[in-house]
Coordinates of C-alpha atoms in Angstrom, one line a residue:
M8 CA -30.2 -55.0 24.1
Q9 CA -27.2 -52.8 23.4
V10 CA -23.9 -54.6 23.9
V11 CA -21.6 -52.5 26.0
W12 CA -18.7 -54.8 26.5
T13 CA -17.6 -58.3 25.5
A14 CA -14.6 -60.6 25.9
R15 CA -13.8 -64.2 24.8
F16 CA -12.3 -66.8 27.1
D17 CA -10.6 -70.1 26.4
C18 CA -9.8 -73.1 28.7
Q19 CA -6.7 -74.9 27.5
E20 CA -7.3 -78.5 26.4
G21 CA -5.8 -81.2 28.4
T22 CA -4.9 -79.1 31.4
S23 CA -6.7 -79.7 34.7
T24 CA -7.3 -77.0 37.3
D25 CA -4.2 -78.0 39.3
G26 CA -1.9 -77.6 36.4
R27 CA -1.2 -81.3 35.7
K28 CA -1.5 -82.8 32.2
A29 CA -4.3 -85.3 31.9
K30 CA -2.9 -88.8 31.6
S31 CA -5.7 -91.4 31.7
K32 CA -8.5 -91.6 29.2
A33 CA -11.1 -90.8 31.8
K34 CA -9.1 -87.8 32.8
K35 CA -8.7 -86.6 29.3
E36 CA -12.4 -86.9 28.7
A37 CA -13.2 -85.0 31.8
D38 CA -10.8 -82.2 30.8
A39 CA -12.2 -82.1 27.3
I40 CA -15.5 -81.0 28.8
R41 CA -13.7 -78.0 30.3
S42 CA -11.6 -77.3 27.2
Q43 CA -14.0 -74.9 25.5
Q44 CA -14.4 -71.3 24.6
G45 CA -17.1 -68.9 25.7
L46 CA -18.2 -65.2 25.6
V47 CA -18.9 -62.8 28.5
T48 CA -21.2 -60.0 27.5
V49 CA -22.4 -56.9 29.3
G50 CA -25.5 -55.3 27.8
E51 CA -27.9 -52.5 28.7
E52 CA -31.5 -51.8 27.8
E53 CA -33.7 -49.0 29.3
G54 CA -31.5 -48.6 32.3
E55 CA -31.3 -52.3 33.1
W56 CA -28.0 -54.1 33.0
I57 CA -27.4 -57.8 32.1
V58 CA -24.2 -59.8 32.3
L59 CA -24.1 -63.2 30.4
W60 CA -21.7 -66.0 30.2
E61 CA -22.3 -68.1 27.0
V62 CA -20.3 -71.3 26.3
D63 CA -19.9 -72.0 22.6
G64 CA -22.4 -74.6 21.7
G65 CA -23.9 -74.7 25.2
A66 CA -26.3 -72.9 27.4
S67 CA -26.0 -69.3 28.7
E68 CA -25.7 -68.3 32.3
V69 CA -27.0 -65.0 33.7
W70 CA -24.5 -63.5 36.1
F71 CA -26.5 -60.3 36.8
E72 CA -29.7 -58.5 36.0
G73 CA -30.5 -55.2 37.6
S74 CA -30.3 -51.4 37.4
I75 CA -27.4 -50.7 39.9
W76 CA -24.1 -50.2 38.0
A77 CA -21.9 -50.9 41.0
E78 CA -23.7 -54.2 41.7
M79 CA -23.3 -55.1 38.0
R80 CA -19.6 -54.4 38.1
A81 CA -19.1 -56.6 41.2
A82 CA -21.1 -59.4 39.7
L83 CA -19.0 -59.2 36.5
R84 CA -15.7 -59.2 38.3
G85 CA -16.9 -62.2 40.5
G86 CA -17.9 -64.1 37.4
L87 CA -14.6 -63.4 35.7
A88 CA -12.6 -64.4 38.7
Q89 CA -14.6 -67.7 38.8
L90 CA -13.6 -68.3 35.1
L91 CA -10.0 -67.5 35.7
S92 CA -9.8 -69.8 38.8
S93 CA -11.2 -72.6 36.7
G94 CA -8.4 -72.4 34.2
Y95 CA -9.9 -70.0 31.6
R96 CA -7.8 -67.2 30.1
M97 CA -8.9 -64.3 28.0
V98 CA -8.1 -64.5 24.3
L99 CA -10.0 -61.5 23.0
G100 CA -10.9 -58.3 24.7
F101 CA -9.5 -56.4 27.7
V102 CA -10.2 -56.7 31.4
P103 CA -8.1 -55.1 34.2
D104 CA -6.7 -57.5 36.8
T105 CA -7.0 -60.7 34.6
D106 CA -3.2 -61.0 34.9
I107 CA -2.9 -60.4 38.6
H108 CA -1.4 -63.9 39.1
E109 CA 1.5 -63.0 36.8
R110 CA 2.3 -59.9 39.0
R111 CA 1.8 -61.6 42.4
M112 CA 3.8 -64.7 41.5
K113 CA 6.9 -62.4 41.6
E114 CA 6.5 -62.1 45.4
R115 CA 7.9 -65.0 47.4
Q116 CA 5.5 -64.3 50.2
E117 CA 2.6 -65.0 47.9
W118 CA 3.8 -68.5 47.2
V119 CA 4.1 -69.1 51.0
N120 CA 0.5 -68.0 51.5
C121 CA -0.6 -70.1 48.6
Y122 CA 1.1 -73.2 50.0
A123 CA -0.5 -72.6 53.4
Q124 CA -4.0 -72.5 51.9
L125 CA -3.4 -75.7 49.9
Y126 CA -1.7 -77.7 52.7
A127 CA -3.0 -76.3 56.0
K128 CA -3.4 -79.1 58.6
E129 CA -7.0 -78.9 59.8
E130 CA -6.3 -80.6 63.1
V131 CA -3.6 -78.1 64.0
Y132 CA -5.6 -75.2 62.7
E133 CA -8.6 -76.1 64.9
Q134 CA -6.2 -76.4 67.9
L135 CA -4.8 -73.0 67.1
T136 CA -8.2 -71.3 66.7
K137 CA -9.3 -72.8 70.0
W138 CA -6.2 -71.3 71.7
R139 CA -6.9 -67.9 70.0
R140 CA -10.5 -67.9 71.0
E141 CA -9.7 -68.5 74.6
L142 CA -6.9 -66.0 74.7
A143 CA -9.0 -63.3 73.0
S144 CA -11.8 -63.9 75.6
R145 CA -9.3 -63.4 78.5
L146 CA -7.9 -60.3 76.9
K147 CA -11.3 -59.0 75.9
R148 CA -10.1 -58.5 72.4
A149 CA -11.4 -59.6 69.0
P150 CA -9.8 -63.0 67.9
Y151 CA -8.3 -61.4 64.7
W152 CA -6.4 -59.0 67.0
V153 CA -4.4 -62.0 68.3
A154 CA -3.9 -63.6 64.9
T155 CA -5.8 -63.7 61.6
N156 CA -7.1 -66.9 60.0
R157 CA -4.4 -66.6 57.4
M158 CA -1.6 -66.4 60.0
L159 CA -3.0 -69.5 61.8
R160 CA -3.2 -71.4 58.5
L161 CA 0.5 -70.5 57.8
V162 CA 1.4 -71.9 61.2
S163 CA -0.6 -75.1 60.7
A164 CA 0.9 -75.7 57.3
F165 CA 4.6 -75.1 58.1
L166 CA 4.6 -76.1 61.8
P167 CA 7.5 -73.8 63.1
H168 CA 9.1 -75.4 66.2
T169 CA 11.1 -72.3 67.3
L170 CA 10.5 -68.6 67.5
E171 CA 13.1 -68.0 64.8
E172 CA 11.1 -70.3 62.4
L173 CA 7.9 -68.6 63.4
K174 CA 9.4 -65.2 62.5
Q175 CA 9.9 -66.4 58.9
L176 CA 6.1 -66.6 58.4
P177 CA 4.3 -63.5 57.0
G178 CA 2.5 -61.5 59.6
F179 CA 4.7 -62.5 62.6
G180 CA 6.7 -59.5 63.6
E181 CA 8.6 -58.8 66.9
I182 CA 5.5 -57.8 68.8
K183 CA 3.5 -60.9 67.8
I184 CA 6.4 -63.1 68.6
Q185 CA 7.0 -61.6 72.0
S186 CA 3.3 -61.6 72.9
F187 CA 2.2 -65.0 71.6
G188 CA 5.2 -66.8 70.1
D189 CA 5.8 -69.2 73.0
D190 CA 2.1 -70.3 73.1
I191 CA 2.1 -71.0 69.4
V192 CA 5.3 -72.9 69.3
E193 CA 4.1 -75.0 72.3
I194 CA 1.2 -76.1 70.1
T195 CA 3.2 -76.8 66.9
K196 CA 6.0 -78.7 68.7
Q197 CA 3.4 -81.4 69.5
H198 CA 3.1 -82.3 65.8
E199 CA 5.7 -83.8 63.4
R200 CA 6.4 -82.1 60.2
S201 CA 7.6 -83.2 56.8
T202 CA 8.9 -79.8 55.6
T203 CA 11.8 -77.6 56.6
F204 CA 12.9 -74.1 57.3
P205 CA 13.9 -71.8 55.6
L206 CA 11.1 -71.8 53.0
E207 CA 13.1 -71.4 49.7
W208 CA 11.6 -74.8 48.5
V209 CA 8.0 -73.6 48.6
Q210 CA 7.8 -72.1 45.1
A211 CA 9.1 -75.4 43.5
A212 CA 6.4 -77.3 45.4
I213 CA 3.5 -75.5 43.7
T214 CA 2.7 -75.3 40.0
E215 CA 1.9 -72.0 38.3
Q216 CA -1.6 -73.3 37.5
Q217 CA -2.2 -74.0 41.2
F218 CA -0.9 -70.6 42.1
A219 CA -3.2 -68.9 39.5
Q220 CA -6.2 -70.9 40.7
W221 CA -5.6 -69.8 44.3
I222 CA -5.1 -66.1 43.3
Y223 CA -8.3 -66.0 41.3
S224 CA -10.3 -68.0 43.9
E225 CA -9.4 -65.3 46.4
W226 CA -10.3 -62.6 43.9
E227 CA -13.7 -64.3 43.3
A228 CA -14.4 -64.4 47.0
K229 CA -13.5 -60.7 47.4
Q230 CA -15.8 -59.7 44.5
R231 CA -18.7 -61.9 45.7
D232 CA -18.3 -60.3 49.1
E233 CA -18.4 -56.8 47.5
L234 CA -21.5 -57.7 45.6
T235 CA -23.2 -58.9 48.8
K236 CA -22.3 -55.7 50.6
L237 CA -23.6 -53.6 47.8
T238 CA -26.9 -55.5 47.5
E239 CA -27.4 -55.5 51.3
R240 CA -26.7 -51.7 51.4
R241 CA -29.3 -51.1 48.8
K242 CA -31.8 -53.3 50.7
L243 CA -31.1 -51.4 53.9
L244 CA -31.7 -48.0 52.2
E245 CA -34.9 -49.3 50.7
G246 CA -36.0 -50.7 54.0
I247 CA -35.4 -47.4 55.8
Q248 CA -37.3 -45.5 53.1
Q249 CA -40.2 -47.9 53.5
G250 CA -40.3 -47.2 57.3
Q251 CA -39.2 -50.7 58.4
T252 CA -38.2 -51.1 62.1
L253 CA -34.8 -52.3 63.3
L254 CA -36.2 -55.8 63.9
Q255 CA -37.6 -56.0 60.4
L256 CA -34.3 -54.8 58.9
M257 CA -32.4 -57.4 60.9
E258 CA -34.7 -60.1 59.5
L259 CA -34.3 -58.7 56.0
L260 CA -30.5 -58.7 56.1
R261 CA -30.1 -61.7 58.4
I262 CA -27.7 -59.8 60.7
D263 CA -27.6 -59.1 64.4
R264 CA -28.6 -55.8 66.0
R265 CA -25.1 -54.6 66.6
E266 CA -24.0 -55.1 63.0
L267 CA -27.2 -53.3 61.8
I268 CA -26.5 -50.3 64.0
M269 CA -23.0 -50.1 62.7
R270 CA -24.3 -50.1 59.1
I271 CA -26.8 -47.4 60.0
E272 CA -24.0 -45.3 61.5
T273 CA -22.1 -45.7 58.2
L274 CA -25.1 -44.4 56.2
E275 CA -25.4 -41.4 58.5
R276 CA -21.8 -40.5 58.0
E277 CA -22.4 -40.7 54.2
G278 CA -25.2 -38.1 54.6
Y279 CA -28.3 -40.4 54.4
Q280 CA -31.3 -39.4 56.5
V281 CA -31.8 -42.0 59.3
E282 CA -33.4 -39.8 62.0
T283 CA -36.9 -41.2 61.4
L284 CA -35.8 -44.7 62.0
V285 CA -33.8 -43.8 65.1
E286 CA -36.5 -41.7 66.6
A287 CA -39.0 -44.6 66.1
E288 CA -36.6 -47.0 67.8
L289 CA -36.1 -44.7 70.8
A290 CA -39.7 -43.8 71.2
S291 CA -40.1 -46.0 74.3
M292 CA -36.9 -44.8 76.0
P293 CA -37.5 -43.0 79.3
R294 CA -37.2 -39.3 78.9
E295 CA -34.8 -38.9 81.9
E296 CA -32.3 -41.4 80.4
R297 CA -32.4 -39.7 77.1
Q298 CA -31.8 -36.3 78.7
A299 CA -28.9 -37.7 80.8
I300 CA -27.2 -39.1 77.7
D301 CA -27.7 -35.8 75.7
M302 CA -26.2 -33.8 78.5
A303 CA -23.3 -36.2 78.7
F304 CA -22.6 -35.7 75.0
V305 CA -22.6 -32.0 75.4
E306 CA -20.2 -32.2 78.4
L307 CA -17.9 -35.0 77.3
G308 CA -18.2 -35.1 73.5
D309 CA -19.3 -38.0 71.4
E310 CA -16.1 -39.7 70.3
Y311 CA -15.9 -42.2 73.2
L312 CA -18.9 -44.0 74.5
K313 CA -17.7 -45.4 77.8
P314 CA -17.4 -42.0 79.6
V315 CA -20.9 -41.1 78.3
Y316 CA -22.2 -44.4 79.6
I317 CA -20.8 -43.8 83.1
K318 CA -22.0 -40.2 83.2
A319 CA -25.5 -41.2 82.2
F320 CA -26.0 -44.5 84.0
G321 CA -23.3 -44.6 86.7
E322 CA -20.2 -46.8 86.8
A323 CA -22.0 -49.5 88.7
A324 CA -24.3 -50.0 85.6
L325 CA -21.3 -51.5 83.8
E326 CA -21.5 -54.5 86.2
Q327 CA -25.1 -55.3 85.1
A328 CA -26.0 -58.3 83.0
T329 CA -24.3 -58.3 79.6
A330 CA -27.7 -57.9 77.8
S331 CA -28.5 -54.7 79.8
V332 CA -25.1 -53.2 79.2
Q333 CA -25.3 -53.9 75.5
A334 CA -28.8 -52.4 75.3
N335 CA -27.7 -49.2 77.0
Y336 CA -24.7 -48.9 74.6
E337 CA -27.0 -49.3 71.7
R338 CA -29.3 -46.5 72.9
I339 CA -26.2 -44.3 73.3
R340 CA -25.0 -45.1 69.8
L341 CA -28.5 -44.3 68.3
L342 CA -28.7 -41.0 70.3
R343 CA -25.2 -40.1 69.1
L344 CA -26.5 -40.2 65.5
L345 CA -29.1 -37.6 66.4
H346 CA -26.6 -35.6 68.4
R347 CA -24.2 -35.4 65.5
R348 CA -26.9 -34.5 63.0
Q349 CA -28.1 -31.7 65.3
K350 CA -24.5 -30.5 65.9
H351 CA -23.8 -30.3 62.2
A352 CA -27.2 -28.9 61.2
P353 CA -26.2 -25.2 61.5
A354 CA -23.1 -25.7 59.3
D355 CA -25.2 -27.7 56.8
R356 CA -27.7 -24.9 56.6
Q357 CA -24.9 -22.3 56.2
V358 CA -23.4 -24.3 53.3
S359 CA -26.7 -24.7 51.5

């Protein structure tokens, strides 16, 4: 194996992951296990990548084995983030982003977010998510449109009792305050709090080690998510090439039909051939329905689906059972893939 890159990491002796010095004998012994050095190595042999984490005097751990460079990179970054969130710091070598905590700790807002993640009150958070879910359902909007999970954790941690206090939390601008502020404060006022506004005290309430651990835990989750997306994208492309059906691809990736069609649309936009899969899925579709949708695309364009739906099926069809409406929309979306491919085919031939 040819070594392409390597870096050495060290975990400081006597420092736990929350930044406090070990005091008891048992605590010191536990920390001593973590106080060690190790080596991260990236190697390549005949087109196959391997990423290893080797603790000095201990066993090695394989972070990645495979031929896809992008997947290897994501696995490497995820492993590095895990080391950094566990208290390790690089002592030899160079890795971009291994000092992101030093840059982000300069922003007061980051300390506020960190405190909220560490000290969110789960009972209040659950109450807020229930309110958000019910409101989003009434408004026919996605829950994150009302408020993100991070925003609700901020509320549950700091418990603002007035709109002015709510405005001090990141993410709550004038529009959010006007639209949902009263509802949120009505919930938070039911709970006593032990902290105060304004939030200048937050930075002193968190150690730098806690802050770094939070930063790199987030980075690790982001990299793991990126690796999952890359791996699932490869599996989807392989499945399409092998002639698998939508149902088989859903089982392979463990995702629902709507999510799968969205991913297929992304592949089509990137230039991948998906026509065979789409044609196979639409083989049982009544010819008259398909012609009606094709004509609607020609007349109305393909940017918005609802006008096409009404033109092809009639406005009354929107009042059918949810499953029927969803199935019709899925057929329209699949046919749109073919329509766009046919529309761009002359230009593609001209370029080639």
